[in-house]
Short mmCIF file of C-alpha atoms in Angstrom, two decimals:
data_model
loop_
_atom_site.label_atom_id
_atom_site.label_comp_id
_atom_site.label_asym_id
_atom_site.label_seq_id
_atom_site.Cartn_x
_atom_site.Cartn_y
_atom_site.Cartn_z
CA UNK A 106 24.90 -38.57 90.60
CA UNK A 107 21.35 -37.36 90.86
CA UNK A 108 22.55 -33.85 91.75
CA UNK A 109 24.83 -33.75 88.66
CA UNK A 110 21.97 -34.82 86.36
CA UNK A 111 19.71 -32.17 87.85
CA UNK A 112 22.28 -29.40 87.28
CA UNK A 113 22.75 -30.52 83.67
CA UNK A 114 18.99 -30.30 82.97
CA UNK A 115 18.80 -26.83 84.52
CA UNK A 116 21.72 -25.64 82.40
CA UNK A 117 20.22 -26.96 79.14
CA UNK A 118 16.86 -25.41 79.95
CA UNK A 119 18.46 -21.99 80.48
CA UNK A 120 20.30 -22.22 77.22
CA UNK A 121 17.05 -23.02 75.45
CA UNK A 122 15.27 -20.08 77.09
CA UNK A 123 18.06 -17.68 76.16
CA UNK A 124 18.05 -18.87 72.56
CA UNK A 125 14.29 -18.37 72.30
CA UNK A 126 14.45 -14.87 73.71
CA UNK A 127 17.19 -13.75 71.21
CA UNK A 128 15.61 -15.00 67.90
CA UNK A 129 13.65 -12.47 65.80
CA UNK A 130 12.21 -13.30 62.36
CA UNK A 131 13.08 -9.84 61.06
CA UNK A 132 16.74 -10.50 61.69
CA UNK A 133 16.69 -13.65 59.60
CA UNK A 134 18.84 -13.36 56.46
CA UNK A 135 17.86 -15.83 53.73
CA UNK A 136 20.48 -17.67 51.79
CA UNK A 137 21.30 -16.60 48.21
CA UNK A 138 19.02 -19.20 46.59
CA UNK A 139 16.11 -18.00 48.73
CA UNK A 140 16.69 -14.35 47.68
CA UNK A 141 16.88 -15.34 44.02
CA UNK A 142 13.53 -17.11 44.20
CA UNK A 143 11.73 -14.47 46.26
CA UNK A 144 10.65 -12.56 43.11
CA UNK A 145 10.05 -13.78 39.57
CA UNK A 146 9.53 -11.77 36.38
CA UNK A 147 7.78 -13.16 33.31
CA UNK A 148 5.94 -11.95 30.20
CA UNK A 149 2.23 -12.63 29.99
CA UNK A 150 1.82 -14.73 26.87
CA UNK A 151 5.45 -15.79 26.85
CA UNK A 152 6.86 -13.83 23.87
CA UNK A 153 9.90 -11.70 24.65
CA UNK A 154 10.08 -10.08 21.20
CA UNK A 155 7.93 -7.25 19.80
CA UNK A 156 8.27 -4.83 16.86
CA UNK A 157 10.14 -1.59 17.46
CA UNK A 158 7.19 0.44 16.21
CA UNK A 159 6.60 2.65 19.25
CA UNK A 160 3.14 1.13 19.58
CA UNK A 161 3.24 -2.56 20.40
CA UNK A 162 2.81 -3.47 24.05
CA UNK A 163 3.46 -6.49 26.23
CA UNK A 164 2.49 -7.17 29.84
CA UNK A 165 5.10 -7.94 32.47
CA UNK A 166 4.21 -10.03 35.52
CA UNK A 167 6.24 -9.82 38.73
CA UNK A 168 5.37 -12.33 41.46
CA UNK A 169 6.27 -12.30 45.15
CA UNK A 170 4.99 -14.37 48.07
CA UNK A 171 1.30 -13.73 48.59
CA UNK A 172 1.89 -13.26 52.33
CA UNK A 173 4.82 -10.88 51.99
CA UNK A 174 5.06 -8.10 54.59
CA UNK A 175 3.02 -4.93 53.77
CA UNK A 176 6.22 -2.87 53.45
CA UNK A 177 7.68 -5.35 50.93
CA UNK A 178 4.83 -5.39 48.37
CA UNK A 179 5.80 -2.47 46.08
CA UNK A 180 7.59 -3.61 42.92
CA UNK A 181 9.70 -1.12 40.96
CA UNK A 182 9.80 -1.91 37.22
CA UNK A 183 12.58 -0.34 35.12
CA UNK A 184 13.38 -0.60 31.41
CA UNK A 185 16.43 0.46 29.43
CA UNK A 186 14.38 1.07 26.27
CA UNK A 187 10.75 1.76 25.49
CA UNK A 188 8.44 3.05 28.20
CA UNK A 189 5.71 1.97 30.55
CA UNK A 190 2.10 2.74 29.68
CA UNK A 191 0.57 5.45 31.81
CA UNK A 192 2.62 8.51 30.93
CA UNK A 193 4.76 9.36 27.92
CA UNK A 194 8.43 8.51 28.28
CA UNK A 195 8.17 6.80 31.70
CA UNK A 196 10.94 4.21 32.11
CA UNK A 197 10.38 3.46 35.83
CA UNK A 198 7.09 2.66 37.50
CA UNK A 199 6.06 1.41 40.99
CA UNK A 200 3.28 -1.16 41.24
CA UNK A 201 1.84 -2.59 44.46
CA UNK A 202 1.39 -6.36 44.35
CA UNK A 203 -2.12 -7.64 44.91
CA UNK A 204 -3.26 -10.15 47.49
CA UNK A 205 -2.11 -12.91 45.15
CA UNK A 206 1.41 -11.47 45.06
CA UNK A 207 1.12 -10.39 41.42
CA UNK A 208 2.16 -6.97 40.06
CA UNK A 209 1.56 -6.07 36.40
CA UNK A 210 3.23 -3.43 34.22
CA UNK A 211 2.69 -2.77 30.50
CA UNK A 212 5.79 -2.10 28.42
CA UNK A 213 5.43 -0.22 25.13
CA UNK A 214 8.16 -0.65 22.52
CA UNK A 215 10.43 2.11 21.39
CA UNK A 216 11.30 2.82 17.75
CA UNK A 217 14.88 1.73 18.30
CA UNK A 218 15.75 -1.79 17.23
CA UNK A 219 17.65 -3.76 19.88
CA UNK A 220 17.34 -5.26 23.34
CA UNK A 221 15.56 -3.72 26.31
CA UNK A 222 16.70 -4.82 29.76
CA UNK A 223 13.66 -4.91 32.06
CA UNK A 224 14.07 -5.36 35.80
CA UNK A 225 11.74 -5.73 38.76
CA UNK A 226 12.93 -4.95 42.31
CA UNK A 227 11.14 -5.13 45.64
CA UNK A 228 11.23 -1.52 46.76
CA UNK A 229 13.45 -1.19 49.80
CA UNK A 230 15.04 -4.61 49.21
CA UNK A 231 17.46 -4.18 46.34
CA UNK A 232 18.72 -7.74 46.67
CA UNK A 233 15.29 -9.11 45.79
CA UNK A 234 15.15 -8.56 42.01
CA UNK A 235 14.72 -10.22 38.63
CA UNK A 236 15.55 -9.30 35.02
CA UNK A 237 14.37 -10.04 31.50
CA UNK A 238 15.67 -9.10 28.07
CA UNK A 239 13.02 -8.00 25.59
CA UNK A 240 13.95 -7.75 21.91
CA UNK A 241 12.62 -4.82 19.86
CA UNK A 242 12.79 -6.10 16.29
CA UNK A 243 12.66 -4.19 13.01
CA UNK A 244 8.99 -3.81 12.09
CA UNK A 245 7.35 -4.03 8.69
CA UNK A 246 5.29 -0.93 7.99
CA UNK A 247 2.61 -3.13 6.39
CA UNK A 248 2.29 -4.98 9.68
CA UNK A 249 1.69 -1.70 11.48
CA UNK A 250 -0.71 0.04 9.08
CA UNK A 251 -2.16 -0.74 5.65
CA UNK A 252 -5.00 0.38 3.43
CA UNK A 253 -7.96 -1.98 3.16
CA UNK A 254 -9.17 -2.26 -0.46
CA UNK A 255 -8.56 1.42 -1.24
CA UNK A 256 -10.75 2.99 -3.94
CA UNK A 257 -9.00 4.17 -7.10
CA UNK A 258 -11.04 7.10 -8.39
CA UNK A 259 -13.87 9.55 -7.74
CA UNK A 260 -15.58 12.30 -9.74
CA UNK A 261 -14.10 15.78 -9.40
CA UNK A 262 -17.47 17.33 -8.54
CA UNK A 263 -16.54 19.21 -5.36
CA UNK A 264 -18.85 17.19 -3.11
CA UNK A 265 -18.44 13.43 -3.48
CA UNK A 266 -17.04 11.83 -0.31
CA UNK A 267 -14.89 8.71 -0.79
CA UNK A 268 -14.14 6.53 2.24
CA UNK A 269 -10.63 5.26 2.97
CA UNK A 270 -10.05 2.59 5.63
CA UNK A 271 -6.78 1.44 7.16
CA UNK A 272 -6.14 -1.55 9.38
CA UNK A 273 -3.52 -1.32 12.12
CA UNK A 274 -1.66 -4.04 13.98
CA UNK A 275 -3.80 -5.94 16.52
CA UNK A 276 -1.16 -5.05 19.09
CA UNK A 277 -2.06 -1.37 18.73
CA UNK A 278 -4.77 -0.74 21.30
CA UNK A 279 -4.74 3.07 21.36
CA UNK A 280 -3.88 5.96 19.08
CA UNK A 281 -5.24 7.77 16.07
CA UNK A 282 -4.69 7.92 12.32
CA UNK A 283 -4.20 11.15 10.37
CA UNK A 284 -5.40 11.11 6.75
CA UNK A 285 -4.08 13.61 4.19
CA UNK A 286 -4.23 13.97 0.43
CA UNK A 287 -2.45 16.03 -2.20
CA UNK A 288 -5.87 16.88 -3.69
CA UNK A 289 -9.30 17.00 -2.11
CA UNK A 290 -9.78 17.36 1.64
CA UNK A 291 -9.99 15.05 4.65
CA UNK A 292 -11.34 16.21 8.03
CA UNK A 293 -8.50 17.84 9.96
CA UNK A 294 -9.19 15.86 13.15
CA UNK A 295 -7.27 12.55 13.46
CA UNK A 296 -9.47 9.44 13.51
CA UNK A 297 -9.40 7.24 16.65
CA UNK A 298 -8.48 3.60 16.09
CA UNK A 299 -11.56 1.46 16.71
CA UNK A 300 -11.90 -1.74 18.70
CA UNK A 301 -11.67 -3.58 15.38
CA UNK A 302 -8.22 -2.02 14.84
CA UNK A 303 -9.34 0.07 11.87
CA UNK A 304 -9.80 3.76 11.15
CA UNK A 305 -11.89 5.32 8.37
CA UNK A 306 -12.04 8.85 6.96
CA UNK A 307 -13.84 10.49 4.04
CA UNK A 308 -12.06 12.36 1.24
CA UNK A 309 -14.14 15.17 -0.29
CA UNK A 310 -13.50 15.61 -4.00
CA UNK A 311 -12.18 18.87 -5.40
CA UNK A 312 -13.52 20.34 -8.64
CA UNK A 313 -10.19 19.85 -10.38
CA UNK A 314 -9.46 16.75 -12.43
CA UNK A 315 -6.13 15.05 -11.71
CA UNK A 316 -4.08 12.56 -9.71
CA UNK A 317 -3.72 12.49 -5.94
CA UNK A 318 -1.70 10.67 -3.29
CA UNK A 319 -3.55 9.71 -0.12
CA UNK A 320 -1.49 9.20 3.05
CA UNK A 321 -2.51 7.57 6.34
CA UNK A 322 -0.17 8.11 9.31
CA UNK A 323 -0.53 6.36 12.64
CA UNK A 324 -0.08 8.47 15.79
CA UNK A 325 0.75 7.65 19.39
CA UNK A 326 0.34 9.75 22.54
CA UNK A 327 3.49 11.70 21.74
CA UNK A 328 2.51 12.43 18.14
CA UNK A 329 3.29 10.77 14.81
CA UNK A 330 5.61 7.79 15.02
CA UNK A 331 6.43 7.94 11.32
CA UNK A 332 4.55 4.82 10.20
CA UNK A 333 2.44 5.70 7.20
CA UNK A 334 1.14 4.28 3.98
CA UNK A 335 0.25 5.88 0.66
CA UNK A 336 -2.37 5.02 -1.94
CA UNK A 337 -2.65 6.43 -5.44
CA UNK A 338 -5.95 8.03 -6.36
CA UNK A 339 -7.39 10.11 -9.17
CA UNK A 340 -10.22 12.54 -9.67
CA UNK A 341 -11.95 11.96 -13.00
CA UNK A 342 -14.27 14.24 -14.93
CA UNK A 343 -17.58 14.61 -13.12
CA UNK A 344 -20.17 13.81 -15.77
CA UNK A 345 -23.88 14.69 -15.66
CA UNK A 346 -26.72 12.53 -14.45
CA UNK A 347 -29.24 14.63 -16.37
CA UNK A 348 -29.01 16.91 -19.43
CA UNK A 349 -31.91 19.25 -20.14
CA UNK A 350 -31.99 21.01 -23.52
CA UNK A 351 -33.73 24.33 -24.25
CA UNK A 352 -33.98 26.57 -27.32
CA UNK A 353 -34.92 30.18 -27.88
CA UNK A 354 -37.45 29.20 -30.58
CA UNK A 355 -39.22 25.94 -31.34
CA UNK A 356 -39.51 26.79 -35.03
CA UNK A 357 -36.90 27.87 -37.51
CA UNK A 358 -36.88 28.73 -41.21
CA UNK A 359 -34.26 27.37 -43.59
CA UNK A 360 -31.25 29.67 -43.41
CA UNK A 361 -32.18 31.01 -39.96
CA UNK A 362 -30.65 30.06 -36.56
CA UNK A 363 -31.81 28.66 -33.23
CA UNK A 364 -29.82 29.24 -30.02
CA UNK A 365 -29.51 26.02 -27.96
CA UNK A 366 -28.73 25.95 -24.23
CA UNK A 367 -28.02 22.67 -22.41
CA UNK A 368 -28.14 22.33 -18.60
CA UNK A 369 -25.91 19.64 -17.08
CA UNK A 370 -26.74 18.49 -13.54
CA UNK A 371 -25.53 15.85 -11.11
CA UNK A 372 -27.13 14.25 -8.08
CA UNK A 373 -24.00 15.24 -6.12
CA UNK A 374 -21.84 18.27 -6.86
CA UNK A 375 -21.29 19.90 -10.23
CA UNK A 376 -20.27 18.67 -13.65
CA UNK A 377 -16.59 19.34 -14.25
CA UNK A 378 -15.82 22.65 -15.87
CA UNK A 379 -14.59 22.45 -19.48
CA UNK A 380 -16.24 19.11 -20.13
CA UNK A 381 -16.80 18.85 -23.88
CA UNK A 382 -20.46 19.22 -24.92
CA UNK A 383 -21.46 17.30 -28.07
CA UNK A 384 -24.36 18.75 -30.15
CA UNK A 385 -26.14 16.81 -32.91
CA UNK A 386 -29.29 17.32 -35.03
CA UNK A 387 -31.21 14.68 -36.98
CA UNK A 388 -34.38 14.62 -39.06
CA UNK A 389 -37.29 12.21 -38.69
CA UNK A 390 -35.36 9.55 -40.62
CA UNK A 391 -32.28 9.81 -38.38
CA UNK A 392 -30.18 11.66 -40.92
CA UNK A 393 -27.89 14.44 -39.73
CA UNK A 394 -29.18 17.89 -40.55
CA UNK A 395 -27.52 21.30 -40.57
CA UNK A 396 -24.67 22.22 -38.27
CA UNK A 397 -23.66 24.03 -35.08
CA UNK A 398 -21.46 27.02 -34.47
CA UNK A 399 -20.32 29.04 -31.42
CA UNK A 400 -20.20 25.80 -29.41
CA UNK A 401 -19.03 26.26 -25.79
CA UNK A 402 -17.68 23.79 -23.27
CA UNK A 403 -19.49 23.11 -20.01
CA UNK A 404 -19.15 25.88 -17.44
CA UNK A 405 -20.62 26.24 -13.93
CA UNK A 406 -23.84 28.22 -13.85
CA UNK A 407 -25.24 30.39 -11.07
CA UNK A 408 -26.84 27.40 -9.32
CA UNK A 409 -24.62 25.27 -7.13
CA UNK A 410 -25.64 22.11 -9.01
CA UNK A 411 -26.11 23.49 -12.54
CA UNK A 412 -23.64 23.81 -15.40
CA UNK A 413 -24.33 24.91 -18.95
CA UNK A 414 -23.06 24.79 -22.52
CA UNK A 415 -24.56 26.42 -25.61
CA UNK A 416 -24.43 26.43 -29.40
CA UNK A 417 -26.23 27.96 -32.38
CA UNK A 418 -28.06 25.52 -34.69
CA UNK A 419 -28.28 26.37 -38.40
CA UNK A 420 -30.55 24.03 -40.37
CA UNK A 421 -29.15 25.29 -43.67
CA UNK A 422 -30.84 27.03 -46.57
CA UNK A 423 -32.01 23.81 -48.21
CA UNK A 424 -33.40 22.10 -45.09
CA UNK A 425 -36.70 20.35 -45.74
CA UNK A 426 -39.64 21.36 -43.56
CA UNK A 427 -40.34 18.95 -40.71
CA UNK A 428 -39.26 17.93 -37.22
CA UNK A 429 -35.64 18.13 -36.12
CA UNK A 430 -34.30 16.49 -32.94
CA UNK A 431 -31.41 18.27 -31.28
CA UNK A 432 -29.43 16.00 -28.97
CA UNK A 433 -26.73 17.04 -26.50
CA UNK A 434 -24.23 14.71 -24.82
CA UNK A 435 -20.69 14.83 -23.48
CA UNK A 436 -17.20 13.64 -24.33
CA UNK A 437 -16.40 11.32 -22.59
CA UNK A 438 -19.88 9.88 -23.13
CA UNK A 439 -22.51 9.99 -20.41
CA UNK A 440 -26.25 10.64 -20.53
CA UNK A 441 -27.90 12.67 -23.30
CA UNK A 442 -30.74 15.16 -23.47
CA UNK A 443 -32.82 16.27 -26.44
CA UNK A 444 -35.47 18.63 -27.69
CA UNK A 445 -37.54 18.70 -30.88
CA UNK A 446 -37.91 21.77 -33.06
CA UNK A 447 -39.60 22.23 -36.43
CA UNK A 448 -38.22 23.59 -39.67
CA UNK A 449 -40.97 25.57 -41.37
CA UNK A 450 -41.12 26.61 -44.97
CA UNK A 451 -40.03 30.11 -45.72
CA UNK A 452 -42.84 32.51 -46.65
CA UNK A 453 -42.57 33.61 -50.29
#
């Protein structure tokens, strides 16, 4: 009896030793539920829907065991639509999980409305994977880019710079905005989008009066994505800040003539060509005296800031001797300038 018990113990011990020598962890095949839970894929922030504007981004988070083997830490992300940030048009990207088992990839939407199937796979272990469906929804252009309190008009003086600002979606973290106009000029270089999600550019006025359409177009790495906004604008007559009046003679006899030259200047740019100059003459009591002939409209002079108009003043043969004030203005009204001359009695 004792011998039989001893043989049984020896046999069981050998079986145990053989079993221990054959087991290897690398040969262990997990069950299906264990494979399914070995990798998870989520969206940072939770939302699985973004506009199909070619700009909006969301962050994908793949998670594996923090103590996974070194050769099982590379996660391959793939998307059926849109692309991963890093290089234009990339739909597959490898990311090595950190010590916490997390791997991040940033998905940028396409301009095609519809679902994007995003998957994450442990490289070299195709069975360890996870999928998400991201919806690219039809975007509103106003949500992507819009003008912020756009100005409506500027003087057509050839130099005034009017600022236009657009705001872009807070989801747009990179890119530029191109500003154009049917009249006047913007700088040719696109404007980078700032950290406040705005872009501003200056429109330099032309010297031609008229309407304009200003366009702001948002760009991505691959060029324009087609999202733009327009604002109506106009260039009005550039009127003078100062009018200086000169004459060829400070005295005139009844029946004679005085040539009057008016200089129209602005603090910025030039007064618009063909602006109507208005000439008037009054006596010391404020009564109109005489008349003007050969009146010209405002034309640019030799100086970059000067413009002139002229007329001939005729006091008339019956004008009473005394002071005459010649005043020059514009139509539409602006500032005026004046000079005083004297009508002297004719010598008999």
